[in-house]
PDB file of C-alpha atoms in Angstrom:
ATOM      1  CA  MET A   1      17.264 -10.991-118.414  1.00  0.00           C
ATOM      2  CA  SER A   2      18.893 -13.993-116.838  1.00  0.00           C
ATOM      3  CA  PHE A   3      17.870 -16.887-117.056  1.00  0.00           C
ATOM      4  CA  THR A   4      17.094 -17.823-113.402  1.00  0.00           C
ATOM      5  CA  LYS A   5      15.264 -14.053-113.251  1.00  0.00           C
ATOM      6  CA  GLU A   6      13.588 -15.558-116.178  1.00  0.00           C
ATOM      7  CA  MET A   7      12.661 -18.428-114.445  1.00  0.00           C
ATOM      8  CA  ARG A   8      11.558 -16.711-110.887  1.00  0.00           C
ATOM      9  CA  VAL A   9       9.326 -14.589-113.365  1.00  0.00           C
ATOM     10  CA  ALA A  10       7.705 -17.536-115.018  1.00  0.00           C
ATOM     11  CA  THR A  11       6.700 -19.061-111.846  1.00  0.00           C
ATOM     12  CA  ARG A  12       6.139 -15.922-109.782  1.00  0.00           C
ATOM     13  CA  ASP A  13       2.047 -16.676-109.503  1.00  0.00           C
ATOM     14  CA  ILE A  14       2.491 -20.627-108.530  1.00  0.00           C
ATOM     15  CA  HIS A  15       5.125 -19.507-106.441  1.00  0.00           C
ATOM     16  CA  ASN A  16       2.833 -17.462-104.855  1.00  0.00           C
ATOM     17  CA  VAL A  17       0.105 -19.465-104.493  1.00  0.00           C
ATOM     18  CA  SER A  18       2.878 -22.337-102.690  1.00  0.00           C
ATOM     19  CA  ASP A  19       3.636 -20.034-100.335  1.00  0.00           C
ATOM     20  CA  ALA A  20       0.056 -19.367 -99.066  1.00  0.00           C
ATOM     21  CA  LEU A  21      -0.115 -23.024 -98.929  1.00  0.00           C
ATOM     22  CA  VAL A  22       2.477 -23.744 -96.606  1.00  0.00           C
ATOM     23  CA  ASN A  23       1.608 -20.118 -94.718  1.00  0.00           C
ATOM     24  CA  ALA A  24      -2.096 -21.566 -94.419  1.00  0.00           C
ATOM     25  CA  LYS A  25      -1.311 -25.379 -93.863  1.00  0.00           C
ATOM     26  CA  LEU A  26       1.999 -25.034 -91.493  1.00  0.00           C
ATOM     27  CA  ALA A  27       2.093 -21.313 -90.017  1.00  0.00           C
ATOM     28  CA  PHE A  28       1.434 -22.629 -86.617  1.00  0.00           C
ATOM     29  CA  ALA A  29       2.637 -26.400 -86.850  1.00  0.00           C
ATOM     30  CA  LEU A  30       6.222 -25.755 -88.127  1.00  0.00           C
ATOM     31  CA  TYR A  31       6.708 -24.717 -84.681  1.00  0.00           C
ATOM     32  CA  ASP A  32       6.121 -28.811 -83.762  1.00  0.00           C
ATOM     33  CA  SER A  33       8.574 -31.186 -83.982  1.00  0.00           C
ATOM     34  CA  GLY A  34       6.347 -33.977 -85.549  1.00  0.00           C
ATOM     35  CA  VAL A  35       4.973 -32.140 -88.496  1.00  0.00           C
ATOM     36  CA  TRP A  36       8.402 -30.553 -88.809  1.00  0.00           C
ATOM     37  CA  ALA A  37       9.834 -34.083 -89.643  1.00  0.00           C
ATOM     38  CA  GLU A  38       6.721 -34.632 -91.934  1.00  0.00           C
ATOM     39  CA  GLY A  39       8.000 -31.780 -93.982  1.00  0.00           C
ATOM     40  CA  LEU A  40      11.724 -33.430 -94.069  1.00  0.00           C
ATOM     41  CA  LEU A  41      10.319 -37.113 -94.608  1.00  0.00           C
ATOM     42  CA  ILE A  42       8.326 -35.640 -98.039  1.00  0.00           C
ATOM     43  CA  PHE A  43      11.105 -33.597 -99.761  1.00  0.00           C
ATOM     44  CA  TYR A  44      13.658 -36.330 -98.464  1.00  0.00           C
ATOM     45  CA  ASP A  45      13.364 -38.438-101.189  1.00  0.00           C
ATOM     46  CA  ILE A  46      13.063 -35.612-103.879  1.00  0.00           C
ATOM     47  CA  PHE A  47      16.437 -34.537-102.835  1.00  0.00           C
ATOM     48  CA  LYS A  48      17.919 -37.847-102.862  1.00  0.00           C
ATOM     49  CA  TYR A  49      16.894 -38.640-106.086  1.00  0.00           C
ATOM     50  CA  LEU A  50      18.599 -35.475-107.543  1.00  0.00           C
ATOM     51  CA  GLU A  51      21.617 -35.619-105.572  1.00  0.00           C
ATOM     52  CA  GLU A  52      21.822 -39.261-107.044  1.00  0.00           C
ATOM     53  CA  ASN A  53      21.236 -38.569-110.855  1.00  0.00           C
ATOM     54  CA  VAL A  54      22.156 -34.785-111.107  1.00  0.00           C
ATOM     55  CA  SER A  55      25.411 -33.962-113.029  1.00  0.00           C
ATOM     56  CA  HIS A  56      28.078 -32.224-110.043  1.00  0.00           C
ATOM     57  CA  ASP A  57      28.426 -29.638-112.476  1.00  0.00           C
ATOM     58  CA  PHE A  58      24.612 -28.306-111.895  1.00  0.00           C
ATOM     59  CA  LEU A  59      24.495 -29.879-108.279  1.00  0.00           C
ATOM     60  CA  PRO A  60      28.265 -29.966-106.575  1.00  0.00           C
ATOM     61  CA  GLU A  61      28.941 -31.706-103.161  1.00  0.00           C
ATOM     62  CA  GLU A  62      28.410 -28.365-100.768  1.00  0.00           C
ATOM     63  CA  TYR A  63      24.815 -28.299-101.894  1.00  0.00           C
ATOM     64  CA  HIS A  64      24.259 -32.031-100.895  1.00  0.00           C
ATOM     65  CA  ARG A  65      21.740 -32.573 -97.905  1.00  0.00           C
ATOM     66  CA  THR A  66      20.825 -36.332 -97.966  1.00  0.00           C
ATOM     67  CA  GLN A  67      23.272 -37.072 -95.120  1.00  0.00           C
ATOM     68  CA  GLN A  68      21.797 -33.857 -93.590  1.00  0.00           C
ATOM     69  CA  PHE A  69      18.061 -34.874 -93.829  1.00  0.00           C
ATOM     70  CA  GLU A  70      18.767 -38.187 -92.706  1.00  0.00           C
ATOM     71  CA  GLU A  71      21.030 -36.922 -89.545  1.00  0.00           C
ATOM     72  CA  ASP A  72      17.880 -34.790 -88.938  1.00  0.00           C
ATOM     73  CA  LEU A  73      15.110 -37.542 -89.042  1.00  0.00           C
ATOM     74  CA  THR A  74      16.939 -40.063 -86.957  1.00  0.00           C
ATOM     75  CA  PHE A  75      16.805 -37.450 -84.231  1.00  0.00           C
ATOM     76  CA  TYR A  76      12.857 -37.063 -84.607  1.00  0.00           C
ATOM     77  CA  LEU A  77      11.905 -40.268 -85.539  1.00  0.00           C
ATOM     78  CA  GLY A  78      14.300 -42.370 -84.212  1.00  0.00           C
ATOM     79  CA  ALA A  79      17.171 -44.313 -85.099  1.00  0.00           C
ATOM     80  CA  ASP A  80      15.234 -46.856 -86.890  1.00  0.00           C
ATOM     81  CA  TRP A  81      12.902 -44.754 -89.186  1.00  0.00           C
ATOM     82  CA  LYS A  82      14.560 -45.906 -92.782  1.00  0.00           C
ATOM     83  CA  SER A  83      13.167 -49.421 -91.580  1.00  0.00           C
ATOM     84  CA  LYS A  84       9.706 -47.815 -91.666  1.00  0.00           C
ATOM     85  CA  HIS A  85       9.578 -45.538 -94.196  1.00  0.00           C
ATOM     86  CA  GLN A  86       7.619 -45.759 -97.261  1.00  0.00           C
ATOM     87  CA  PRO A  87       7.328 -42.678 -99.634  1.00  0.00           C
ATOM     88  CA  ARG A  88       3.432 -41.871-100.190  1.00  0.00           C
ATOM     89  CA  LYS A  89       2.152 -42.098-103.347  1.00  0.00           C
ATOM     90  CA  GLU A  90       2.241 -38.680-104.222  1.00  0.00           C
ATOM     91  CA  VAL A  91       6.433 -38.542-103.393  1.00  0.00           C
ATOM     92  CA  CYS A  92       6.125 -41.623-105.588  1.00  0.00           C
ATOM     93  CA  ASP A  93       4.518 -39.761-108.573  1.00  0.00           C
ATOM     94  CA  TYR A  94       7.093 -36.840-107.947  1.00  0.00           C
ATOM     95  CA  ILE A  95       9.950 -39.478-107.927  1.00  0.00           C
ATOM     96  CA  LYS A  96       8.359 -40.758-111.181  1.00  0.00           C
ATOM     97  CA  HIS A  97       7.881 -37.607-113.058  1.00  0.00           C
ATOM     98  CA  LEU A  98      11.792 -37.140-112.421  1.00  0.00           C
ATOM     99  CA  GLU A  99      12.776 -40.357-113.681  1.00  0.00           C
ATOM    100  CA  GLN A 100      10.905 -39.569-117.078  1.00  0.00           C
ATOM    101  CA  LEU A 101      12.751 -36.454-117.183  1.00  0.00           C
ATOM    102  CA  GLN A 102      15.651 -38.342-116.799  1.00  0.00           C
ATOM    103  CA  GLY A 103      15.182 -40.582-119.927  1.00  0.00           C
ATOM    104  CA  GLU A 104      13.874 -37.818-121.935  1.00  0.00           C
ATOM    105  CA  ASN A 105      16.320 -35.059-121.143  1.00  0.00           C
ATOM    106  CA  PRO A 106      18.424 -34.840-118.181  1.00  0.00           C
ATOM    107  CA  ASN A 107      18.762 -30.914-118.309  1.00  0.00           C
ATOM    108  CA  LEU A 108      15.519 -30.286-117.533  1.00  0.00           C
ATOM    109  CA  LEU A 109      16.188 -31.838-114.111  1.00  0.00           C
ATOM    110  CA  VAL A 110      18.212 -28.807-113.605  1.00  0.00           C
ATOM    111  CA  ALA A 111      14.334 -26.769-113.111  1.00  0.00           C
ATOM    112  CA  TYR A 112      14.320 -28.668-110.271  1.00  0.00           C
ATOM    113  CA  VAL A 113      17.517 -27.984-108.638  1.00  0.00           C
ATOM    114  CA  TYR A 114      17.671 -24.395-109.518  1.00  0.00           C
ATOM    115  CA  HIS A 115      13.748 -24.222-107.230  1.00  0.00           C
ATOM    116  CA  LEU A 116      14.618 -26.547-104.615  1.00  0.00           C
ATOM    117  CA  TYR A 117      17.695 -25.894-103.844  1.00  0.00           C
ATOM    118  CA  MET A 118      17.568 -22.134-103.974  1.00  0.00           C
ATOM    119  CA  GLY A 119      14.162 -22.361-101.589  1.00  0.00           C
ATOM    120  CA  LEU A 120      16.390 -24.385 -99.065  1.00  0.00           C
ATOM    121  CA  LEU A 121      18.948 -21.618 -99.086  1.00  0.00           C
ATOM    122  CA  SER A 122      15.918 -18.791 -98.940  1.00  0.00           C
ATOM    123  CA  GLY A 123      12.547 -19.862 -97.535  1.00  0.00           C
ATOM    124  CA  GLY A 124      14.256 -23.069 -95.661  1.00  0.00           C
ATOM    125  CA  GLN A 125      16.722 -20.846 -93.617  1.00  0.00           C
ATOM    126  CA  ILE A 126      13.770 -17.980 -92.614  1.00  0.00           C
ATOM    127  CA  LEU A 127      11.560 -20.860 -91.354  1.00  0.00           C
ATOM    128  CA  GLN A 128      14.182 -22.319 -89.624  1.00  0.00           C
ATOM    129  CA  LYS A 129      14.870 -19.194 -87.591  1.00  0.00           C
ATOM    130  CA  ARG A 130      11.558 -19.123 -87.159  1.00  0.00           C
ATOM    131  CA  ARG A 131      11.294 -22.387 -85.742  1.00  0.00           C
ATOM    132  CA  ASN A 132      14.269 -21.680 -83.343  1.00  0.00           C
ATOM    133  CA  PHE A 133      13.171 -18.194 -82.052  1.00  0.00           C
ATOM    134  CA  THR A 134       9.657 -20.001 -81.160  1.00  0.00           C
ATOM    135  CA  LYS A 135      10.886 -22.936 -79.534  1.00  0.00           C
ATOM    136  CA  LYS A 136      12.371 -20.763 -76.853  1.00  0.00           C
ATOM    137  CA  PHE A 137       8.843 -19.799 -75.616  1.00  0.00           C
ATOM    138  CA  ASN A 138       6.603 -22.834 -76.744  1.00  0.00           C
ATOM    139  CA  PRO A 139       6.638 -25.353 -74.062  1.00  0.00           C
ATOM    140  CA  PHE A 140       5.361 -27.867 -76.961  1.00  0.00           C
ATOM    141  CA  ALA A 141       8.472 -27.486 -78.941  1.00  0.00           C
ATOM    142  CA  ASN A 142      11.442 -30.346 -78.470  1.00  0.00           C
ATOM    143  CA  GLY A 143      14.700 -30.245 -79.785  1.00  0.00           C
ATOM    144  CA  ASN A 144      18.171 -29.619 -78.586  1.00  0.00           C
ATOM    145  CA  GLY A 145      19.896 -26.652 -79.229  1.00  0.00           C
ATOM    146  CA  ALA A 146      21.043 -27.128 -82.741  1.00  0.00           C
ATOM    147  CA  ARG A 147      19.990 -30.632 -83.038  1.00  0.00           C
ATOM    148  CA  GLY A 148      17.222 -31.169 -85.911  1.00  0.00           C
ATOM    149  CA  ALA A 149      18.849 -28.562 -87.800  1.00  0.00           C
ATOM    150  CA  ALA A 150      21.708 -29.814 -89.881  1.00  0.00           C
ATOM    151  CA  LEU A 151      19.476 -29.920 -93.076  1.00  0.00           C
ATOM    152  CA  THR A 152      19.448 -25.942 -92.742  1.00  0.00           C
ATOM    153  CA  THR A 153      22.939 -25.528 -91.603  1.00  0.00           C
ATOM    154  CA  PHE A 154      25.591 -25.214 -94.207  1.00  0.00           C
ATOM    155  CA  GLU A 155      28.974 -24.529 -92.366  1.00  0.00           C
ATOM    156  CA  GLU A 156      31.641 -24.815 -94.587  1.00  0.00           C
ATOM    157  CA  HIS A 157      29.955 -22.285 -96.758  1.00  0.00           C
ATOM    158  CA  SER A 158      27.912 -18.672 -96.776  1.00  0.00           C
ATOM    159  CA  ILE A 159      24.355 -18.818 -97.822  1.00  0.00           C
ATOM    160  CA  TYR A 160      25.278 -16.176 -99.959  1.00  0.00           C
ATOM    161  CA  GLU A 161      27.982 -17.734-101.957  1.00  0.00           C
ATOM    162  CA  LEU A 162      26.266 -20.843-102.368  1.00  0.00           C
ATOM    163  CA  LYS A 163      23.166 -18.705-103.770  1.00  0.00           C
ATOM    164  CA  GLN A 164      25.006 -16.702-105.759  1.00  0.00           C
ATOM    165  CA  LYS A 165      26.979 -19.865-107.358  1.00  0.00           C
ATOM    166  CA  MET A 166      24.404 -21.395-107.817  1.00  0.00           C
ATOM    167  CA  ARG A 167      22.768 -18.634-109.958  1.00  0.00           C
ATOM    168  CA  LYS A 168      26.027 -17.979-111.813  1.00  0.00           C
ATOM    169  CA  THR A 169      25.962 -22.031-112.861  1.00  0.00           C
ATOM    170  CA  ILE A 170      22.495 -21.867-113.966  1.00  0.00           C
ATOM    171  CA  ASP A 171      22.477 -18.562-115.705  1.00  0.00           C
ATOM    172  CA  GLU A 172      25.444 -20.145-117.677  1.00  0.00           C
ATOM    173  CA  PHE A 173      23.584 -23.403-118.520  1.00  0.00           C
ATOM    174  CA  GLY A 174      20.516 -21.211-119.772  1.00  0.00           C
ATOM    175  CA  ASP A 175      22.630 -19.013-121.863  1.00  0.00           C
ATOM    176  CA  GLY A 176      23.557 -22.310-123.737  1.00  0.00           C
ATOM    177  CA  LEU A 177      19.735 -23.574-124.779  1.00  0.00           C
ATOM    178  CA  ASP A 178      17.827 -23.382-127.876  1.00  0.00           C
ATOM    179  CA  GLU A 179      14.384 -21.694-127.992  1.00  0.00           C
ATOM    180  CA  ASP A 180      12.334 -24.575-126.987  1.00  0.00           C
ATOM    181  CA  THR A 181      14.275 -26.261-124.107  1.00  0.00           C
ATOM    182  CA  ARG A 182      14.170 -22.896-122.542  1.00  0.00           C
ATOM    183  CA  LYS A 183      10.411 -23.161-122.948  1.00  0.00           C
ATOM    184  CA  ARG A 184      10.682 -26.661-121.366  1.00  0.00           C
ATOM    185  CA  MET A 185      12.619 -25.265-118.660  1.00  0.00           C
ATOM    186  CA  MET A 186      10.081 -22.744-117.877  1.00  0.00           C
ATOM    187  CA  ASP A 187       7.195 -25.696-118.126  1.00  0.00           C
ATOM    188  CA  GLU A 188       9.110 -27.407-115.332  1.00  0.00           C
ATOM    189  CA  SER A 189      10.263 -24.520-113.273  1.00  0.00           C
ATOM    190  CA  ARG A 190       6.284 -24.027-113.017  1.00  0.00           C
ATOM    191  CA  LYS A 191       5.709 -28.321-112.165  1.00  0.00           C
ATOM    192  CA  VAL A 192       8.371 -28.009-109.649  1.00  0.00           C
ATOM    193  CA  PHE A 193       5.936 -26.127-107.686  1.00  0.00           C
ATOM    194  CA  GLU A 194       2.594 -27.879-108.637  1.00  0.00           C
ATOM    195  CA  MET A 195       4.196 -31.210-107.501  1.00  0.00           C
ATOM    196  CA  ASN A 196       5.605 -29.250-104.116  1.00  0.00           C
ATOM    197  CA  ASN A 197       2.186 -28.399-103.471  1.00  0.00           C
ATOM    198  CA  GLU A 198       0.931 -32.164-103.690  1.00  0.00           C
ATOM    199  CA  ILE A 199       3.214 -33.323-101.522  1.00  0.00           C
ATOM    200  CA  ILE A 200       2.844 -30.439 -98.508  1.00  0.00           C
ATOM    201  CA  LYS A 201      -0.934 -31.028 -98.771  1.00  0.00           C
ATOM    202  CA  THR A 202      -0.013 -34.598 -97.599  1.00  0.00           C
ATOM    203  CA  VAL A 203       1.453 -33.635 -94.468  1.00  0.00           C
ATOM    204  CA  LYS A 204       0.029 -34.944 -91.366  1.00  0.00           C
ATOM    205  CA  GLY A 205      -0.507 -33.864 -87.699  1.00  0.00           C
ATOM    206  CA  VAL A 206      -0.985 -30.234 -88.924  1.00  0.00           C
ATOM    207  CA  ASN A 207      -4.528 -29.760 -86.885  1.00  0.00           C
ATOM    208  CA  ARG A 208      -3.428 -31.108 -83.805  1.00  0.00           C
ATOM    209  CA  ALA A 209      -0.398 -28.953 -83.669  1.00  0.00           C
ATOM    210  CA  ASN A 210      -2.297 -26.075 -85.005  1.00  0.00           C
ATOM    211  CA  ILE A 211      -4.998 -26.744 -81.618  1.00  0.00           C
ATOM    212  CA  LYS A 212      -1.881 -27.247 -79.500  1.00  0.00           C
ATOM    213  CA  THR A 213      -0.325 -23.732 -80.418  1.00  0.00           C
ATOM    214  CA  ILE A 214      -3.263 -22.157 -80.223  1.00  0.00           C
ATOM    215  CA  VAL A 215      -4.143 -23.551 -76.530  1.00  0.00           C
ATOM    216  CA  TYR A 216      -1.129 -22.136 -75.438  1.00  0.00           C
ATOM    217  CA  VAL A 217      -1.426 -18.651 -76.726  1.00  0.00           C
ATOM    218  CA  ILE A 218      -4.734 -18.909 -74.943  1.00  0.00           C
ATOM    219  CA  VAL A 219      -3.307 -19.708 -71.949  1.00  0.00           C
ATOM    220  CA  LEU A 220      -0.509 -17.218 -72.440  1.00  0.00           C
ATOM    221  CA  ILE A 221      -3.554 -14.432 -72.713  1.00  0.00           C
ATOM    222  CA  ILE A 222      -5.197 -15.653 -69.696  1.00  0.00           C
ATOM    223  CA  LEU A 223      -2.245 -15.526 -67.593  1.00  0.00           C
ATOM    224  CA  TYR A 224      -1.398 -12.127 -68.923  1.00  0.00           C
ATOM    225  CA  PHE A 225      -4.727 -10.894 -67.568  1.00  0.00           C
ATOM    226  CA  VAL A 226      -4.124 -12.607 -64.135  1.00  0.00           C
ATOM    227  CA  LEU A 227      -1.022 -11.207 -63.958  1.00  0.00           C
ATOM    228  CA  LYS A 228      -2.493  -7.732 -64.548  1.00  0.00           C
ATOM    229  CA  GLN A 229      -5.065  -8.152 -61.965  1.00  0.00           C
ATOM    230  CA  PHE A 230      -2.869  -9.173 -59.616  1.00  0.00           C
ATOM    231  CA  ILE A 231      -0.360  -6.161 -60.110  1.00  0.00           C
ATOM    232  CA  LEU A 232      -3.038  -3.620 -60.230  1.00  0.00           C
ATOM    233  CA  LYS A 233      -4.277  -4.953 -56.575  1.00  0.00           C
TER     234      LYS A 233
END
């Protein structure tokens, strides 16, 4: 079994919990730009830390997203968002944990690189496509064309190539690890999802966005029946 597959197997249950949390909390709200920006904001500092501290052997420039995070956040929150940005406690706890790993064994950060960036290249792409599709019909959605989607746009590389390259890099890395370090990597792989879940729970505006979307759906249903009655006459 490849090292990356071993990591996926070790996290299957907690990964499913994380997916369920995203679906339950953000199913409708992902189509609200305010909530979308909240989702970007909670992960911004995490990705930035990894890109500033993980070797380019594991995290080459083509994967870096700090600039794209900042571009999207500027689009949604305004040019002065950085001056107002204060990472919430859960994000600070996440960063503190990464700093502890950096001091103990920097290689353990590779677990975070693998799961977070593969998540962006997989689930992140799906969420963006769903968001783009819904924006065409949702009057509450805002945004202008491709603007606000820099994070999930990899213009110079195909998603498939990036995923294959990362798997190959991490698999080769895993082949050289001793059993104790491999076990720690599996433990940290699970920790990735545990900490992701904690920061996802802090996303604000979900209830407001869900209510707006439900109202929109109800209006569509009413319009459908009104038009149906009109046509039948």
